Coordinates of C-alpha atoms in Angstrom, one line a residue:
M1 CA -34.6 -77.5 -35.0
N2 CA -37.0 -75.4 -33.7
E3 CA -39.4 -75.0 -31.0
N4 CA -41.9 -77.3 -32.5
D5 CA -39.9 -80.2 -32.3
V6 CA -40.6 -81.1 -28.5
G7 CA -42.6 -83.6 -28.3
Q8 CA -41.2 -85.8 -30.2
D9 CA -40.7 -89.5 -29.7
N10 CA -37.3 -91.3 -29.8
D11 CA -38.3 -94.0 -31.7
G12 CA -38.3 -95.8 -28.5
K13 CA -34.2 -95.8 -28.1
E14 CA -33.9 -97.0 -24.1
E15 CA -33.4 -93.5 -21.9
I16 CA -29.4 -92.8 -20.9
D17 CA -28.6 -90.3 -17.9
V18 CA -26.0 -87.9 -18.8
P19 CA -24.6 -84.8 -16.3
V20 CA -25.6 -82.0 -19.6
A21 CA -23.9 -78.8 -18.8
W22 CA -26.8 -76.6 -19.8
E23 CA -24.7 -73.2 -20.7
A24 CA -22.4 -74.7 -22.9
L25 CA -25.0 -76.9 -24.8
E26 CA -27.2 -73.1 -25.1
D27 CA -24.2 -71.8 -26.8
A28 CA -23.7 -74.0 -28.9
F29 CA -27.7 -73.9 -29.8
E30 CA -27.6 -70.6 -30.2
N31 CA -23.7 -70.2 -32.7
N32 CA -24.8 -72.0 -36.4
A33 CA -22.2 -70.1 -38.1
P34 CA -21.4 -72.8 -40.7
E35 CA -17.7 -72.9 -39.9
V36 CA -18.5 -73.8 -36.3
H37 CA -19.2 -77.3 -35.6
S38 CA -20.4 -78.7 -31.7
Y39 CA -20.5 -82.4 -29.6
L40 CA -21.8 -83.7 -26.5
H41 CA -20.2 -85.5 -24.8
F42 CA -22.0 -88.5 -23.4
D43 CA -19.9 -89.3 -20.3
T44 CA -19.2 -85.7 -18.8
G45 CA -21.8 -83.8 -20.8
E46 CA -19.1 -81.7 -21.5
V47 CA -19.8 -79.8 -24.7
I48 CA -17.0 -79.5 -27.6
R49 CA -16.4 -77.3 -30.1
I50 CA -14.6 -77.5 -33.2
V51 CA -14.2 -74.5 -35.4
D52 CA -12.9 -75.4 -39.3
G53 CA -9.3 -73.5 -39.6
V54 CA -8.7 -73.6 -36.4
A55 CA -9.1 -77.1 -35.1
D56 CA -6.7 -80.5 -36.1
P57 CA -8.9 -81.7 -38.5
S58 CA -7.4 -85.1 -37.5
M59 CA -9.6 -84.3 -33.8
H60 CA -12.5 -83.6 -36.1
T61 CA -12.2 -86.9 -37.4
R62 CA -11.7 -88.7 -34.1
I63 CA -14.8 -87.0 -32.4
V64 CA -16.7 -88.2 -35.4
G65 CA -16.2 -91.6 -34.8
D66 CA -16.7 -92.0 -30.9
S67 CA -19.6 -93.0 -30.5
R68 CA -19.9 -91.0 -27.2
Y69 CA -20.0 -87.9 -29.0
L70 CA -23.1 -86.5 -31.0
R71 CA -23.3 -83.9 -32.8
I72 CA -25.5 -80.9 -31.2
D73 CA -27.7 -79.4 -33.9
P74 CA -27.9 -76.0 -33.6
V75 CA -31.1 -73.8 -34.5
S76 CA -31.5 -72.1 -37.5
S77 CA -30.7 -68.7 -38.7
R78 CA -34.8 -68.2 -40.1
E79 CA -36.3 -69.7 -36.7
Q80 CA -34.4 -67.3 -33.7
Y81 CA -34.9 -64.4 -36.4
R82 CA -38.4 -65.9 -36.0
W83 CA -38.3 -64.9 -32.6
M84 CA -36.7 -61.7 -32.8
E85 CA -39.7 -61.2 -34.7
R86 CA -42.2 -62.9 -31.8
F87 CA -40.2 -60.5 -28.9
I88 CA -40.9 -57.5 -30.9
A89 CA -44.7 -57.2 -30.7
T90 CA -44.4 -58.0 -27.3
V91 CA -42.3 -54.5 -26.9
E92 CA -45.0 -51.9 -25.7
D93 CA -42.9 -48.8 -26.3
E94 CA -43.6 -48.0 -29.3
E95 CA -40.8 -46.0 -30.1
L96 CA -38.3 -49.0 -29.3
R97 CA -41.0 -51.6 -31.4
R98 CA -40.3 -49.2 -34.7
R99 CA -37.0 -48.9 -33.8
L100 CA -36.4 -53.0 -33.8
N101 CA -38.4 -53.9 -37.1
V102 CA -36.6 -51.5 -38.9
A103 CA -33.0 -53.1 -36.6
I104 CA -34.2 -56.8 -38.0
D105 CA -34.7 -55.4 -42.2
G106 CA -31.5 -56.7 -44.3
K107 CA -28.4 -58.3 -43.5
G108 CA -26.7 -57.9 -39.7
A109 CA -30.6 -58.3 -38.5
F110 CA -29.1 -60.1 -35.5
R111 CA -25.8 -57.2 -34.3
R112 CA -28.3 -54.5 -35.3
F113 CA -31.3 -55.7 -32.8
K114 CA -29.2 -56.3 -29.8
D115 CA -27.8 -53.4 -30.8
A116 CA -31.3 -51.3 -30.6
L117 CA -31.6 -53.0 -26.6
V118 CA -28.5 -51.7 -25.6
N119 CA -29.8 -48.6 -24.2
H120 CA -33.8 -50.2 -23.2
P121 CA -32.3 -52.9 -20.3
V122 CA -35.2 -53.6 -18.8
D123 CA -37.1 -55.1 -22.7
R124 CA -32.7 -55.8 -22.9
E125 CA -33.6 -58.5 -20.1
R126 CA -37.2 -59.6 -21.4
W127 CA -35.1 -60.3 -24.7
F128 CA -32.9 -62.6 -23.5
A129 CA -35.7 -64.7 -21.2
F130 CA -37.6 -64.8 -24.3
R131 CA -34.3 -66.5 -25.6
S132 CA -33.3 -68.5 -23.0
E133 CA -37.0 -69.9 -22.9
R134 CA -37.1 -70.7 -26.5
L135 CA -33.4 -72.1 -26.8
R136 CA -34.1 -74.8 -23.5
S137 CA -37.9 -76.4 -25.5
C138 CA -35.5 -76.3 -28.3
M139 CA -32.6 -78.7 -26.5
E140 CA -34.9 -80.4 -24.2
S141 CA -36.8 -81.4 -27.8
W142 CA -33.6 -82.7 -28.9
L143 CA -32.1 -84.4 -25.8
T144 CA -35.8 -86.1 -25.6
A145 CA -35.3 -87.3 -29.4
H146 CA -32.0 -88.5 -28.9
G147 CA -32.5 -90.2 -25.7
I148 CA -31.2 -88.2 -23.7
H149 CA -32.6 -87.2 -20.5
S150 CA -30.1 -85.0 -18.7
V151 CA -28.9 -85.8 -14.5
E152 CA -27.9 -83.2 -11.9
R153 CA -24.0 -82.2 -12.5
P154 CA -22.1 -83.4 -9.6
T155 CA -20.8 -80.7 -7.3
W156 CA -17.0 -80.2 -6.6
H157 CA -16.2 -78.4 -3.2
V158 CA -12.9 -76.3 -3.4
P159 CA -11.2 -76.7 -0.2
T160 CA -10.2 -73.6 2.1
A161 CA -7.2 -73.1 3.3
D162 CA -8.4 -74.6 6.7
D163 CA -10.1 -77.1 4.8
V164 CA -6.4 -77.7 3.6
Q165 CA -4.8 -76.7 7.2
E166 CA -6.6 -79.3 9.1
T167 CA -5.2 -82.3 6.8
E168 CA -1.8 -81.3 5.7
P169 CA 0.0 -83.7 8.2
E170 CA 3.0 -81.6 9.7
A171 CA 6.1 -81.8 9.1
E172 CA 8.8 -83.4 10.6
S173 CA 12.2 -80.9 11.4
P174 CA 15.4 -82.7 11.8
V175 CA 17.1 -84.0 14.5
G176 CA 18.7 -80.8 16.5
A177 CA 16.8 -77.8 14.4
P178 CA 15.1 -75.3 16.3
P179 CA 11.3 -76.0 16.6
A180 CA 9.3 -74.0 13.8
P181 CA 8.4 -70.6 14.8
S182 CA 4.9 -69.6 15.6
A183 CA 1.7 -68.6 13.0
S184 CA 2.1 -65.7 14.8
H185 CA 5.4 -65.0 14.7
V186 CA 5.4 -66.0 10.7
A187 CA 2.7 -63.2 9.8
P188 CA 1.4 -60.9 12.2
S189 CA -2.3 -59.8 11.6
D190 CA -3.1 -57.1 10.2
G191 CA -4.8 -56.3 13.2
D192 CA -1.9 -56.5 15.6
R193 CA -0.1 -54.4 13.6
R194 CA -3.3 -51.4 13.4
R195 CA -3.4 -51.7 17.1
V196 CA 0.1 -51.6 17.8
H197 CA 0.0 -47.9 15.1
D198 CA -3.2 -47.1 17.8
L199 CA -0.9 -47.4 20.4
V200 CA 1.5 -45.3 19.3
D201 CA -0.9 -42.6 18.0
G202 CA -1.9 -42.1 21.6
L203 CA 1.3 -41.7 23.1
A204 CA 2.3 -38.5 24.4
S205 CA 5.3 -36.6 22.0
Q206 CA 7.6 -36.8 24.6
D207 CA 7.5 -40.7 25.0
L208 CA 7.8 -41.6 21.2
E209 CA 11.2 -41.4 21.1
A210 CA 11.3 -44.2 23.8
A211 CA 8.6 -46.5 22.5
R212 CA 11.2 -46.2 18.6
T213 CA 14.2 -47.2 21.3
F214 CA 12.1 -50.2 22.2
L215 CA 10.2 -50.9 18.6
E216 CA 14.1 -51.1 17.4
Y217 CA 15.8 -53.4 20.0
I218 CA 12.3 -55.7 18.9
R219 CA 13.7 -55.4 15.3
D220 CA 17.6 -56.3 15.5
R221 CA 16.8 -59.0 18.2
R222 CA 15.3 -61.0 15.3
R223 CA 18.0 -60.4 12.9
V224 CA 20.8 -61.3 15.0
P225 CA 21.6 -65.7 15.3
G226 CA 22.3 -67.4 18.0
R227 CA 21.1 -64.5 21.0
G228 CA 19.1 -67.6 22.9
A229 CA 17.0 -67.2 26.3
K230 CA 20.5 -64.8 26.8
A231 CA 19.5 -62.3 24.6
S232 CA 15.6 -62.1 25.2
A233 CA 16.5 -62.0 29.1
E234 CA 18.7 -58.7 28.3
P235 CA 16.6 -55.6 29.5
P236 CA 16.3 -53.2 26.3
A237 CA 17.5 -50.1 26.3
V238 CA 14.0 -48.0 26.6
E239 CA 12.9 -50.3 29.6
V240 CA 16.9 -49.5 31.4
A241 CA 15.7 -45.5 30.4
M242 CA 12.7 -45.6 31.5
S243 CA 13.4 -46.9 35.1
A244 CA 16.4 -44.9 35.7
K245 CA 13.3 -41.8 34.7
S246 CA 10.6 -42.9 37.1
D247 CA 13.8 -43.7 39.7

């Protein structure tokens, strides 16, 4: 498969609509390792990758015999090597161009080529775009040759917490059970906590003891079960102390 195959017909076969997963298909076209086999699923548009020595051989056999899967022909190493040569010719920095030409000479050319671009972010991004354009051209050619028409993939809506709360039915409380506490009692917001901290910070030193006593009273009252309305009606010690002080 190479970019010059664009435009070939599909022998009059009727096109089928497939929601192609483009990123996965691009990875499959780029990976031409002999032990890796990639297949496109007609129904989902997903790409499945089988690696020799890792995947179950029986699964590979099953996929090969399944008419819903189509084997993907990756771009050859020779073709991808030509892409590097063509890109190097577009590099304006003479020193970088020289280093790239040295990098692609011999075994390990692809890795050395990428390493040479690490410290040149602009040209590195240019290379990614350059390669993606050619991969896209090869993919479109391959899809056309097999009578595949790419359609938009379905978007999955991830519900927010508010969506779940609105649609979730309220659980019925057992007979005789006390009503469920409100959200503000169960989980005070960070804003409420900050406001309390701000109020305490603004108190005069002589009032801190009274504030501490009152807060401890509230805390202890929530820990003691069965006190009910009578308990809540009792004035806290701090209120009595402050009333006596004001009198």
